mmCIF file of N, CA and C in Angstrom:
data_model
loop_
_atom_site.group_PDB
_atom_site.id
_atom_site.type_symbol
_atom_site.label_atom_id
_atom_site.label_comp_id
_atom_site.label_asym_id
_atom_site.label_seq_id
_atom_site.Cartn_x
_atom_site.Cartn_y
_atom_site.Cartn_z
ATOM 1 N N MET I 1 77.568 92.339 173.603
ATOM 2 C CA MET I 1 77.330 93.198 172.465
ATOM 3 C C MET I 1 77.575 92.394 171.190
ATOM 4 N N ASP I 2 76.653 92.509 170.290
ATOM 5 C CA ASP I 2 76.669 91.638 169.128
ATOM 6 C C ASP I 2 77.232 92.269 167.863
ATOM 7 N N ILE I 3 77.153 93.591 167.742
ATOM 8 C CA ILE I 3 77.584 94.261 166.514
ATOM 9 C C ILE I 3 78.818 95.106 166.817
ATOM 10 N N SER I 4 79.806 95.002 165.940
ATOM 11 C CA SER I 4 81.038 95.763 166.104
ATOM 12 C C SER I 4 81.363 96.459 164.787
ATOM 13 N N VAL I 5 81.599 97.762 164.856
ATOM 14 C CA VAL I 5 82.000 98.542 163.683
ATOM 15 C C VAL I 5 83.432 98.993 163.948
ATOM 16 N N LYS I 6 84.347 98.517 163.127
ATOM 17 C CA LYS I 6 85.761 98.831 163.314
ATOM 18 C C LYS I 6 86.298 99.485 162.046
ATOM 19 N N THR I 7 86.933 100.643 162.211
ATOM 20 C CA THR I 7 87.492 101.351 161.059
ATOM 21 C C THR I 7 89.017 101.319 161.133
ATOM 22 N N THR I 8 89.636 101.428 159.995
ATOM 23 C CA THR I 8 91.087 101.456 159.911
ATOM 24 C C THR I 8 91.553 102.864 159.529
ATOM 25 N N GLU I 9 92.835 103.052 159.443
ATOM 26 C CA GLU I 9 93.426 104.354 159.111
ATOM 27 C C GLU I 9 92.810 104.929 157.839
ATOM 28 N N GLY I 10 92.311 106.167 157.943
ATOM 29 C CA GLY I 10 91.764 106.874 156.786
ATOM 30 C C GLY I 10 90.343 106.494 156.395
ATOM 31 N N ILE I 11 89.727 105.572 157.110
ATOM 32 C CA ILE I 11 88.373 105.121 156.785
ATOM 33 C C ILE I 11 87.393 105.610 157.845
ATOM 34 N N ARG I 12 86.262 106.131 157.402
ATOM 35 C CA ARG I 12 85.163 106.525 158.295
ATOM 36 C C ARG I 12 83.929 105.754 157.874
ATOM 37 N N GLU I 13 83.076 105.470 158.847
ATOM 38 C CA GLU I 13 81.868 104.712 158.519
ATOM 39 C C GLU I 13 80.663 105.323 159.215
ATOM 40 N N GLN I 14 79.562 105.458 158.460
ATOM 41 C CA GLN I 14 78.309 105.945 159.024
ATOM 42 C C GLN I 14 77.422 104.756 159.348
ATOM 43 N N VAL I 15 76.826 104.776 160.553
ATOM 44 C CA VAL I 15 75.962 103.702 161.003
ATOM 45 C C VAL I 15 74.577 104.284 161.274
ATOM 46 N N SER I 16 73.547 103.691 160.665
ATOM 47 C CA SER I 16 72.167 104.070 160.944
ATOM 48 C C SER I 16 71.585 103.010 161.867
ATOM 49 N N LEU I 17 71.005 103.467 162.982
ATOM 50 C CA LEU I 17 70.522 102.554 164.015
ATOM 51 C C LEU I 17 69.015 102.362 163.943
ATOM 52 N N ALA I 18 68.521 101.343 164.631
ATOM 53 C CA ALA I 18 67.110 100.961 164.582
ATOM 54 C C ALA I 18 66.164 102.062 165.053
ATOM 55 N N ASP I 19 66.637 102.965 165.922
ATOM 56 C CA ASP I 19 65.783 104.055 166.424
ATOM 57 C C ASP I 19 65.943 105.332 165.601
ATOM 58 N N ASN I 20 66.570 105.229 164.431
ATOM 59 C CA ASN I 20 66.850 106.342 163.518
ATOM 60 C C ASN I 20 67.960 107.264 163.998
ATOM 61 N N SER I 21 68.700 106.872 165.027
ATOM 62 C CA SER I 21 69.911 107.592 165.418
ATOM 63 C C SER I 21 70.997 107.283 164.396
ATOM 64 N N LYS I 22 72.018 108.153 164.347
ATOM 65 C CA LYS I 22 73.133 107.936 163.424
ATOM 66 C C LYS I 22 74.444 108.135 164.166
ATOM 67 N N VAL I 23 75.448 107.364 163.752
ATOM 68 C CA VAL I 23 76.790 107.477 164.314
ATOM 69 C C VAL I 23 77.777 107.482 163.165
ATOM 70 N N TRP I 24 78.722 108.404 163.211
ATOM 71 C CA TRP I 24 79.825 108.438 162.264
ATOM 72 C C TRP I 24 81.062 108.004 163.039
ATOM 73 N N VAL I 25 81.647 106.886 162.648
ATOM 74 C CA VAL I 25 82.812 106.335 163.331
ATOM 75 C C VAL I 25 84.051 106.777 162.569
ATOM 76 N N ASN I 26 84.943 107.503 163.262
ATOM 77 C CA ASN I 26 86.156 108.023 162.641
ATOM 78 C C ASN I 26 87.184 106.906 162.482
ATOM 79 N N SER I 27 88.285 107.200 161.799
ATOM 80 C CA SER I 27 89.299 106.183 161.528
ATOM 81 C C SER I 27 89.945 105.656 162.812
ATOM 82 N N ASN I 28 90.419 104.432 162.743
ATOM 83 C CA ASN I 28 91.080 103.735 163.857
ATOM 84 C C ASN I 28 90.204 103.651 165.096
ATOM 85 N N SER I 29 88.924 103.410 164.926
ATOM 86 C CA SER I 29 87.974 103.389 166.040
ATOM 87 C C SER I 29 87.128 102.122 166.002
ATOM 88 N N THR I 30 86.596 101.756 167.174
ATOM 89 C CA THR I 30 85.708 100.601 167.282
ATOM 90 C C THR I 30 84.479 100.981 168.098
ATOM 91 N N LEU I 31 83.309 100.712 167.539
ATOM 92 C CA LEU I 31 82.033 100.952 168.201
ATOM 93 C C LEU I 31 81.314 99.614 168.334
ATOM 94 N N LYS I 32 80.845 99.294 169.548
ATOM 95 C CA LYS I 32 80.141 98.034 169.782
ATOM 96 C C LYS I 32 78.779 98.318 170.391
ATOM 97 N N TYR I 33 77.784 97.524 169.952
ATOM 98 C CA TYR I 33 76.436 97.660 170.506
ATOM 99 C C TYR I 33 75.648 96.371 170.260
ATOM 100 N N ALA I 34 74.565 96.227 171.005
ATOM 101 C CA ALA I 34 73.749 95.023 170.927
ATOM 102 C C ALA I 34 72.909 95.007 169.656
ATOM 103 N N ALA I 35 72.649 93.820 169.170
ATOM 104 C CA ALA I 35 71.799 93.670 167.986
ATOM 105 C C ALA I 35 70.396 94.200 168.254
ATOM 106 N N ASP I 36 69.957 94.147 169.516
ATOM 107 C CA ASP I 36 68.634 94.679 169.886
ATOM 108 C C ASP I 36 68.767 96.113 170.409
ATOM 109 N N TYR I 37 69.550 96.922 169.699
ATOM 110 C CA TYR I 37 69.850 98.300 170.116
ATOM 111 C C TYR I 37 68.602 99.106 170.454
ATOM 112 N N LYS I 38 67.534 98.943 169.692
ATOM 113 C CA LYS I 38 66.332 99.753 169.927
ATOM 114 C C LYS I 38 65.777 99.526 171.336
ATOM 115 N N ASP I 39 65.932 98.324 171.869
ATOM 116 C CA ASP I 39 65.476 98.013 173.218
ATOM 117 C C ASP I 39 66.554 98.269 174.270
ATOM 118 N N ASP I 40 67.810 98.261 173.851
ATOM 119 C CA ASP I 40 68.935 98.408 174.773
ATOM 120 C C ASP I 40 69.911 99.425 174.176
ATOM 121 N N ARG I 41 69.644 100.700 174.407
ATOM 122 C CA ARG I 41 70.407 101.776 173.759
ATOM 123 C C ARG I 41 71.751 101.991 174.472
ATOM 124 N N GLN I 42 72.621 100.968 174.410
ATOM 125 C CA GLN I 42 73.940 101.051 175.025
ATOM 126 C C GLN I 42 75.008 100.769 173.982
ATOM 127 N N MET I 43 76.113 101.526 174.081
ATOM 128 C CA MET I 43 77.232 101.352 173.158
ATOM 129 C C MET I 43 78.541 101.460 173.931
ATOM 130 N N ARG I 44 79.582 100.919 173.326
ATOM 131 C CA ARG I 44 80.939 101.048 173.872
ATOM 132 C C ARG I 44 81.818 101.567 172.739
ATOM 133 N N LEU I 45 82.656 102.566 173.052
ATOM 134 C CA LEU I 45 83.525 103.184 172.044
ATOM 135 C C LEU I 45 84.979 103.148 172.482
ATOM 136 N N VAL I 46 85.823 102.764 171.546
ATOM 137 C CA VAL I 46 87.267 102.959 171.657
ATOM 138 C C VAL I 46 87.632 103.734 170.410
ATOM 139 N N GLY I 47 87.998 105.009 170.566
ATOM 140 C CA GLY I 47 88.326 105.823 169.404
ATOM 141 C C GLY I 47 87.534 107.110 169.366
ATOM 142 N N ASP I 48 87.074 107.484 168.167
ATOM 143 C CA ASP I 48 86.455 108.778 167.922
ATOM 144 C C ASP I 48 85.180 108.576 167.110
ATOM 145 N N ALA I 49 84.071 109.157 167.584
ATOM 146 C CA ALA I 49 82.810 109.044 166.845
ATOM 147 C C ALA I 49 81.933 110.262 167.118
ATOM 148 N N TYR I 50 81.069 110.551 166.160
ATOM 149 C CA TYR I 50 80.112 111.650 166.226
ATOM 150 C C TYR I 50 78.721 111.027 166.234
ATOM 151 N N PHE I 51 77.870 111.453 167.155
ATOM 152 C CA PHE I 51 76.566 110.835 167.385
ATOM 153 C C PHE I 51 75.434 111.833 167.194
ATOM 154 N N LYS I 52 74.363 111.400 166.530
ATOM 155 C CA LYS I 52 73.087 112.123 166.490
ATOM 156 C C LYS I 52 72.056 111.154 167.046
ATOM 157 N N ILE I 53 71.731 111.328 168.316
ATOM 158 C CA ILE I 53 70.846 110.398 169.011
ATOM 159 C C ILE I 53 69.423 110.927 168.975
ATOM 160 N N ARG I 54 68.514 110.098 168.488
ATOM 161 C CA ARG I 54 67.093 110.470 168.396
ATOM 162 C C ARG I 54 66.432 110.338 169.759
ATOM 163 N N LYS I 55 65.469 111.196 170.004
ATOM 164 C CA LYS I 55 64.751 111.204 171.274
ATOM 165 C C LYS I 55 63.995 109.902 171.479
ATOM 166 N N SER I 56 64.053 109.425 172.727
ATOM 167 C CA SER I 56 63.365 108.203 173.101
ATOM 168 C C SER I 56 63.055 108.275 174.589
ATOM 169 N N ASP I 57 62.090 107.468 175.030
ATOM 170 C CA ASP I 57 61.823 107.398 176.466
ATOM 171 C C ASP I 57 62.862 106.513 177.164
ATOM 172 N N LYS I 58 63.680 105.813 176.387
ATOM 173 C CA LYS I 58 64.773 105.008 176.932
ATOM 174 C C LYS I 58 66.071 105.795 176.808
ATOM 175 N N SER I 59 66.845 105.813 177.871
ATOM 176 C CA SER I 59 68.107 106.556 177.831
ATOM 177 C C SER I 59 69.110 105.873 176.900
ATOM 178 N N PHE I 60 69.999 106.688 176.359
ATOM 179 C CA PHE I 60 71.125 106.226 175.560
ATOM 180 C C PHE I 60 72.353 106.264 176.469
ATOM 181 N N THR I 61 73.153 105.204 176.433
ATOM 182 C CA THR I 61 74.361 105.135 177.258
ATOM 183 C C THR I 61 75.552 104.788 176.376
ATOM 184 N N LEU I 62 76.620 105.590 176.503
ATOM 185 C CA LEU I 62 77.879 105.324 175.813
ATOM 186 C C LEU I 62 78.965 105.186 176.867
ATOM 187 N N THR I 63 79.742 104.115 176.767
ATOM 188 C CA THR I 63 80.809 103.866 177.726
ATOM 189 C C THR I 63 82.153 103.855 177.007
ATOM 190 N N THR I 64 83.157 104.476 177.641
ATOM 191 C CA THR I 64 84.549 104.389 177.193
ATOM 192 C C THR I 64 85.366 103.915 178.398
ATOM 193 N N ASP I 65 86.671 103.898 178.264
ATOM 194 C CA ASP I 65 87.498 103.468 179.397
ATOM 195 C C ASP I 65 87.475 104.471 180.547
ATOM 196 N N GLN I 66 87.121 105.753 180.285
ATOM 197 C CA GLN I 66 87.156 106.780 181.322
ATOM 198 C C GLN I 66 85.797 107.329 181.735
ATOM 199 N N ILE I 67 84.800 107.222 180.871
ATOM 200 C CA ILE I 67 83.501 107.853 181.169
ATOM 201 C C ILE I 67 82.328 106.949 180.807
ATOM 202 N N THR I 68 81.181 107.303 181.365
ATOM 203 C CA THR I 68 79.891 106.809 180.899
ATOM 204 C C THR I 68 79.038 108.039 180.645
ATOM 205 N N LEU I 69 78.489 108.154 179.437
ATOM 206 C CA LEU I 69 77.650 109.275 179.037
ATOM 207 C C LEU I 69 76.213 108.768 178.958
ATOM 208 N N ILE I 70 75.274 109.525 179.555
ATOM 209 C CA ILE I 70 73.860 109.147 179.540
ATOM 210 C C ILE I 70 73.047 110.338 179.051
ATOM 211 N N MET I 71 72.141 110.086 178.079
ATOM 212 C CA MET I 71 71.271 111.144 177.556
ATOM 213 C C MET I 71 70.043 110.516 176.923
ATOM 214 N N TYR I 72 69.069 111.350 176.586
ATOM 215 C CA TYR I 72 67.858 110.882 175.907
ATOM 216 C C TYR I 72 67.832 111.282 174.441
ATOM 217 N N ASP I 73 68.421 112.410 174.104
ATOM 218 C CA ASP I 73 68.589 112.802 172.712
ATOM 219 C C ASP I 73 69.647 113.888 172.659
ATOM 220 N N GLY I 74 70.321 114.005 171.511
ATOM 221 C CA GLY I 74 71.330 115.035 171.380
ATOM 222 C C GLY I 74 72.342 114.720 170.301
ATOM 223 N N THR I 75 73.275 115.647 170.139
ATOM 224 C CA THR I 75 74.340 115.536 169.152
ATOM 225 C C THR I 75 75.654 115.804 169.861
ATOM 226 N N PHE I 76 76.606 114.889 169.702
ATOM 227 C CA PHE I 76 77.870 115.033 170.419
ATOM 228 C C PHE I 76 78.967 114.222 169.749
ATOM 229 N N GLN I 77 80.202 114.508 170.149
ATOM 230 C CA GLN I 77 81.377 113.769 169.709
ATOM 231 C C GLN I 77 82.103 113.264 170.952
ATOM 232 N N VAL I 78 82.600 112.046 170.877
ATOM 233 C CA VAL I 78 83.456 111.509 171.928
ATOM 234 C C VAL I 78 84.725 110.996 171.278
ATOM 235 N N GLU I 79 85.869 111.395 171.845
ATOM 236 C CA GLU I 79 87.170 110.882 171.426
ATOM 237 C C GLU I 79 87.813 110.260 172.654
ATOM 238 N N SER I 80 88.095 108.975 172.585
ATOM 239 C CA SER I 80 88.666 108.278 173.737
ATOM 240 C C SER I 80 89.530 107.116 173.257
ATOM 241 N N PHE I 81 90.820 107.377 173.149
ATOM 242 C CA PHE I 81 91.795 106.355 172.797
ATOM 243 C C PHE I 81 92.555 106.012 174.077
ATOM 244 N N PRO I 82 92.347 104.831 174.675
ATOM 245 C CA PRO I 82 92.985 104.492 175.953
ATOM 246 C C PRO I 82 94.503 104.666 175.948
ATOM 247 N N GLU I 83 95.141 104.356 174.827
ATOM 248 C CA GLU I 83 96.603 104.463 174.766
ATOM 249 C C GLU I 83 97.084 105.915 174.831
ATOM 250 N N LYS I 84 96.219 106.867 174.519
ATOM 251 C CA LYS I 84 96.583 108.289 174.598
ATOM 252 C C LYS I 84 96.307 108.874 175.981
ATOM 253 N N GLY I 85 95.471 108.193 176.780
ATOM 254 C CA GLY I 85 95.243 108.617 178.155
ATOM 255 C C GLY I 85 94.351 109.840 178.323
ATOM 256 N N HIS I 86 93.627 110.217 177.275
ATOM 257 C CA HIS I 86 92.697 111.338 177.430
ATOM 258 C C HIS I 86 91.367 111.020 176.771
ATOM 259 N N THR I 87 90.345 111.726 177.237
ATOM 260 C CA THR I 87 89.011 111.595 176.670
ATOM 261 C C THR I 87 88.448 112.984 176.461
ATOM 262 N N ARG I 88 87.731 113.159 175.351
ATOM 263 C CA ARG I 88 87.073 114.429 175.037
ATOM 264 C C ARG I 88 85.613 114.163 174.732
ATOM 265 N N VAL I 89 84.737 115.013 175.263
ATOM 266 C CA VAL I 89 83.312 114.958 174.938
ATOM 267 C C VAL I 89 82.899 116.365 174.526
ATOM 268 N N ALA I 90 82.442 116.537 173.297
ATOM 269 C CA ALA I 90 81.946 117.822 172.817
ATOM 270 C C ALA I 90 80.445 117.677 172.595
ATOM 271 N N LEU I 91 79.662 118.480 173.310
ATOM 272 C CA LEU I 91 78.206 118.395 173.231
ATOM 273 C C LEU I 91 77.680 119.561 172.395
ATOM 274 N N PHE I 92 76.999 119.242 171.295
ATOM 275 C CA PHE I 92 76.488 120.259 170.374
ATOM 276 C C PHE I 92 75.000 120.518 170.571
ATOM 277 N N ALA I 93 74.245 119.504 171.002
ATOM 278 C CA ALA I 93 72.803 119.656 171.254
ATOM 279 C C ALA I 93 72.391 118.640 172.309
ATOM 280 N N GLY I 94 71.386 119.013 173.108
ATOM 281 C CA GLY I 94 70.898 118.117 174.149
ATOM 282 C C GLY I 94 71.598 118.363 175.477
ATOM 283 N N GLU I 95 71.317 117.490 176.411
ATOM 284 C CA GLU I 95 71.948 117.536 177.734
ATOM 285 C C GLU I 95 72.471 116.148 178.031
ATOM 286 N N ALA I 96 73.657 116.071 178.638
ATOM 287 C CA ALA I 96 74.257 114.765 178.923
ATOM 288 C C ALA I 96 74.760 114.715 180.354
ATOM 289 N N LYS I 97 74.560 113.571 180.979
ATOM 290 C CA LYS I 97 75.159 113.312 182.285
ATOM 291 C C LYS I 97 76.416 112.495 182.014
ATOM 292 N N ILE I 98 77.527 112.933 182.584
ATOM 293 C CA ILE I 98 78.804 112.254 182.402
ATOM 294 C C ILE I 98 79.273 111.727 183.749
ATOM 295 N N LEU I 99 79.504 110.428 183.808
ATOM 296 C CA LEU I 99 80.076 109.801 184.994
ATOM 297 C C LEU I 99 81.554 109.582 184.703
ATOM 298 N N ILE I 100 82.417 110.236 185.484
ATOM 299 C CA ILE I 100 83.862 110.153 185.270
ATOM 300 C C ILE I 100 84.417 109.112 186.234
ATOM 301 N N LYS I 101 84.861 107.996 185.683
ATOM 302 C CA LYS I 101 85.229 106.839 186.493
ATOM 303 C C LYS I 101 86.375 107.117 187.460
ATOM 304 N N ASP I 102 87.532 107.555 186.968
ATOM 305 C CA ASP I 102 88.712 107.713 187.824
ATOM 306 C C ASP I 102 88.569 108.825 188.850
ATOM 307 N N LEU I 103 87.786 109.843 188.548
ATOM 308 C CA LEU I 103 87.609 110.962 189.480
ATOM 309 C C LEU I 103 86.401 110.750 190.388
ATOM 310 N N ASN I 104 85.655 109.658 190.129
ATOM 311 C CA ASN I 104 84.448 109.365 190.907
ATOM 312 C C ASN I 104 83.558 110.612 190.992
ATOM 313 N N GLN I 105 83.296 111.187 189.821
ATOM 314 C CA GLN I 105 82.580 112.456 189.732
ATOM 315 C C GLN I 105 81.499 112.372 188.664
ATOM 316 N N GLU I 106 80.441 113.140 188.835
ATOM 317 C CA GLU I 106 79.349 113.212 187.877
ATOM 318 C C GLU I 106 79.120 114.671 187.526
ATOM 319 N N ILE I 107 79.001 114.964 186.230
ATOM 320 C CA ILE I 107 78.695 116.334 185.810
ATOM 321 C C ILE I 107 77.577 116.307 184.772
ATOM 322 N N ILE I 108 76.878 117.424 184.660
ATOM 323 C CA ILE I 108 75.869 117.611 183.624
ATOM 324 C C ILE I 108 76.456 118.561 182.579
ATOM 325 N N MET I 109 76.455 118.126 181.331
ATOM 326 C CA MET I 109 76.948 118.973 180.242
ATOM 327 C C MET I 109 75.773 119.583 179.501
ATOM 328 N N ASN I 110 75.941 120.831 179.082
ATOM 329 C CA ASN I 110 74.963 121.550 178.284
ATOM 330 C C ASN I 110 75.539 121.794 176.893
ATOM 331 N N PRO I 111 74.685 122.099 175.921
ATOM 332 C CA PRO I 111 75.181 122.335 174.561
ATOM 333 C C PRO I 111 76.243 123.430 174.531
ATOM 334 N N GLY I 112 77.226 123.229 173.661
ATOM 335 C CA GLY I 112 78.285 124.221 173.493
ATOM 336 C C GLY I 112 79.443 124.031 174.443
ATOM 337 N N THR I 113 79.487 122.894 175.151
ATOM 338 C CA THR I 113 80.599 122.645 176.067
ATOM 339 C C THR I 113 81.426 121.462 175.582
ATOM 340 N N ASP I 114 82.693 121.480 175.960
ATOM 341 C CA ASP I 114 83.663 120.467 175.558
ATOM 342 C C ASP I 114 84.435 120.041 176.803
ATOM 343 N N LEU I 115 84.235 118.812 177.219
ATOM 344 C CA LEU I 115 84.892 118.267 178.400
ATOM 345 C C LEU I 115 86.162 117.552 177.976
ATOM 346 N N ARG I 116 87.256 117.824 178.687
ATOM 347 C CA ARG I 116 88.525 117.153 178.406
ATOM 348 C C ARG I 116 89.057 116.542 179.698
ATOM 349 N N LEU I 117 89.403 115.277 179.620
ATOM 350 C CA LEU I 117 89.949 114.556 180.768
ATOM 351 C C LEU I 117 91.344 114.062 180.433
ATOM 352 N N GLU I 118 92.267 114.284 181.357
ATOM 353 C CA GLU I 118 93.622 113.755 181.223
ATOM 354 C C GLU I 118 93.816 112.723 182.318
ATOM 355 N N LYS I 119 93.808 111.454 181.939
ATOM 356 C CA LYS I 119 93.843 110.360 182.904
ATOM 357 C C LYS I 119 95.100 110.394 183.771
ATOM 358 N N SER I 120 96.270 110.572 183.163
ATOM 359 C CA SER I 120 97.529 110.513 183.917
ATOM 360 C C SER I 120 97.638 111.624 184.956
ATOM 361 N N LEU I 121 97.014 112.762 184.687
ATOM 362 C CA LEU I 121 97.068 113.889 185.616
ATOM 363 C C LEU I 121 95.869 113.935 186.550
ATOM 364 N N GLY I 122 94.845 113.146 186.234
ATOM 365 C CA GLY I 122 93.627 113.188 187.029
ATOM 366 C C GLY I 122 92.945 114.546 186.950
ATOM 367 N N GLU I 123 93.044 115.184 185.783
ATOM 368 C CA GLU I 123 92.509 116.534 185.608
ATOM 369 C C GLU I 123 91.342 116.559 184.635
ATOM 370 N N MET I 124 90.451 117.522 184.879
ATOM 371 C CA MET I 124 89.290 117.735 184.026
ATOM 372 C C MET I 124 89.217 119.219 183.680
ATOM 373 N N GLU I 125 88.845 119.518 182.439
ATOM 374 C CA GLU I 125 88.710 120.899 181.984
ATOM 375 C C GLU I 125 87.464 120.992 181.114
ATOM 376 N N VAL I 126 86.702 122.067 181.262
ATOM 377 C CA VAL I 126 85.534 122.284 180.420
ATOM 378 C C VAL I 126 85.756 123.566 179.617
ATOM 379 N N LEU I 127 85.691 123.453 178.304
ATOM 380 C CA LEU I 127 85.852 124.588 177.397
ATOM 381 C C LEU I 127 84.508 124.900 176.758
ATOM 382 N N HIS I 128 84.427 126.058 176.118
ATOM 383 C CA HIS I 128 83.223 126.429 175.373
ATOM 384 C C HIS I 128 83.528 126.336 173.894
ATOM 385 N N ILE I 129 82.639 125.707 173.162
ATOM 386 C CA ILE I 129 82.781 125.594 171.718
ATOM 387 C C ILE I 129 82.285 126.893 171.097
ATOM 388 N N LYS I 130 82.991 127.378 170.094
ATOM 389 C CA LYS I 130 82.604 128.626 169.432
ATOM 390 C C LYS I 130 81.173 128.533 168.926
ATOM 391 N N GLU I 131 80.406 129.586 169.153
ATOM 392 C CA GLU I 131 79.006 129.633 168.747
ATOM 393 C C GLU I 131 78.864 129.344 167.256
ATOM 394 N N GLY I 132 77.893 128.520 166.914
ATOM 395 C CA GLY I 132 77.627 128.190 165.516
ATOM 396 C C GLY I 132 78.279 126.901 165.046
ATOM 397 N N VAL I 133 79.262 126.384 165.780
ATOM 398 C CA VAL I 133 79.913 125.137 165.388
ATOM 399 C C VAL I 133 78.966 123.982 165.702
ATOM 400 N N LYS I 134 78.706 123.142 164.714
ATOM 401 C CA LYS I 134 77.699 122.080 164.832
ATOM 402 C C LYS I 134 78.276 120.674 164.925
ATOM 403 N N GLY I 135 79.597 120.543 164.813
ATOM 404 C CA GLY I 135 80.187 119.210 164.854
ATOM 405 C C GLY I 135 81.693 119.264 164.750
ATOM 406 N N PRO I 136 82.342 118.103 164.805
ATOM 407 C CA PRO I 136 83.809 118.044 164.746
ATOM 408 C C PRO I 136 84.338 118.378 163.351
ATOM 409 N N ALA I 137 85.592 118.750 163.295
ATOM 410 C CA ALA I 137 86.221 119.156 162.037
ATOM 411 C C ALA I 137 86.119 118.081 160.969
ATOM 412 N N TRP I 138 86.272 116.826 161.347
ATOM 413 C CA TRP I 138 86.256 115.768 160.340
ATOM 414 C C TRP I 138 84.854 115.506 159.785
ATOM 415 N N ILE I 139 83.832 116.095 160.397
ATOM 416 C CA ILE I 139 82.466 116.031 159.865
ATOM 417 C C ILE I 139 82.146 117.299 159.076
ATOM 418 N N ILE I 140 82.470 118.470 159.639
ATOM 419 C CA ILE I 140 82.088 119.738 159.003
ATOM 420 C C ILE I 140 83.274 120.594 158.577
ATOM 421 N N ASN I 141 84.487 120.101 158.809
ATOM 422 C CA ASN I 141 85.724 120.786 158.418
ATOM 423 C C ASN I 141 85.949 122.120 159.108
ATOM 424 N N LYS I 142 85.443 122.266 160.359
ATOM 425 C CA LYS I 142 85.658 123.492 161.118
ATOM 426 C C LYS I 142 85.363 123.202 162.576
ATOM 427 N N TYR I 143 86.290 123.578 163.459
ATOM 428 C CA TYR I 143 86.116 123.310 164.885
ATOM 429 C C TYR I 143 86.932 124.315 165.667
ATOM 430 N N GLU I 144 86.287 125.233 166.340
ATOM 431 C CA GLU I 144 86.997 126.292 167.029
ATOM 432 C C GLU I 144 86.530 126.403 168.461
ATOM 433 N N TYR I 145 87.406 126.900 169.320
ATOM 434 C CA TYR I 145 87.109 127.055 170.749
ATOM 435 C C TYR I 145 87.197 128.514 171.157
ATOM 436 N N MET I 146 86.430 128.860 172.167
ATOM 437 C CA MET I 146 86.535 130.177 172.781
ATOM 438 C C MET I 146 87.174 129.978 174.145
ATOM 439 N N ASN I 147 88.039 130.884 174.558
ATOM 440 C CA ASN I 147 88.633 130.808 175.898
ATOM 441 C C ASN I 147 87.878 131.649 176.869
#
């Protein structure tokens, strides 16, 4: 991977990609991807980021220490700090296939769902995002869950 976007405490960065996708990288996070991203839509994340992936005939792949997410288009947030031992995936639009490494499990996520993984416990939980919420709090300043 040739390009690395690294943010520090209190800093967020927006990245516009060659296929017109956009990524907002939250503070204390690192996003890596190939310089030829348009041909190789793969990224690696350590931290927290919000993605708006444009539709393409090539799949988009995001890898963290606990999951691999695969989709063709959609809007989602991933939070994965290895030192915290948990990963969160909130899907706002599109459909995503999630490969969970430690549980050796694959699930399909639909819009309005929030997957939470606790590595130390080997547990997975799926919550529903409150209807109308379009993104994480640090993007839209509102994030609520329904039980």
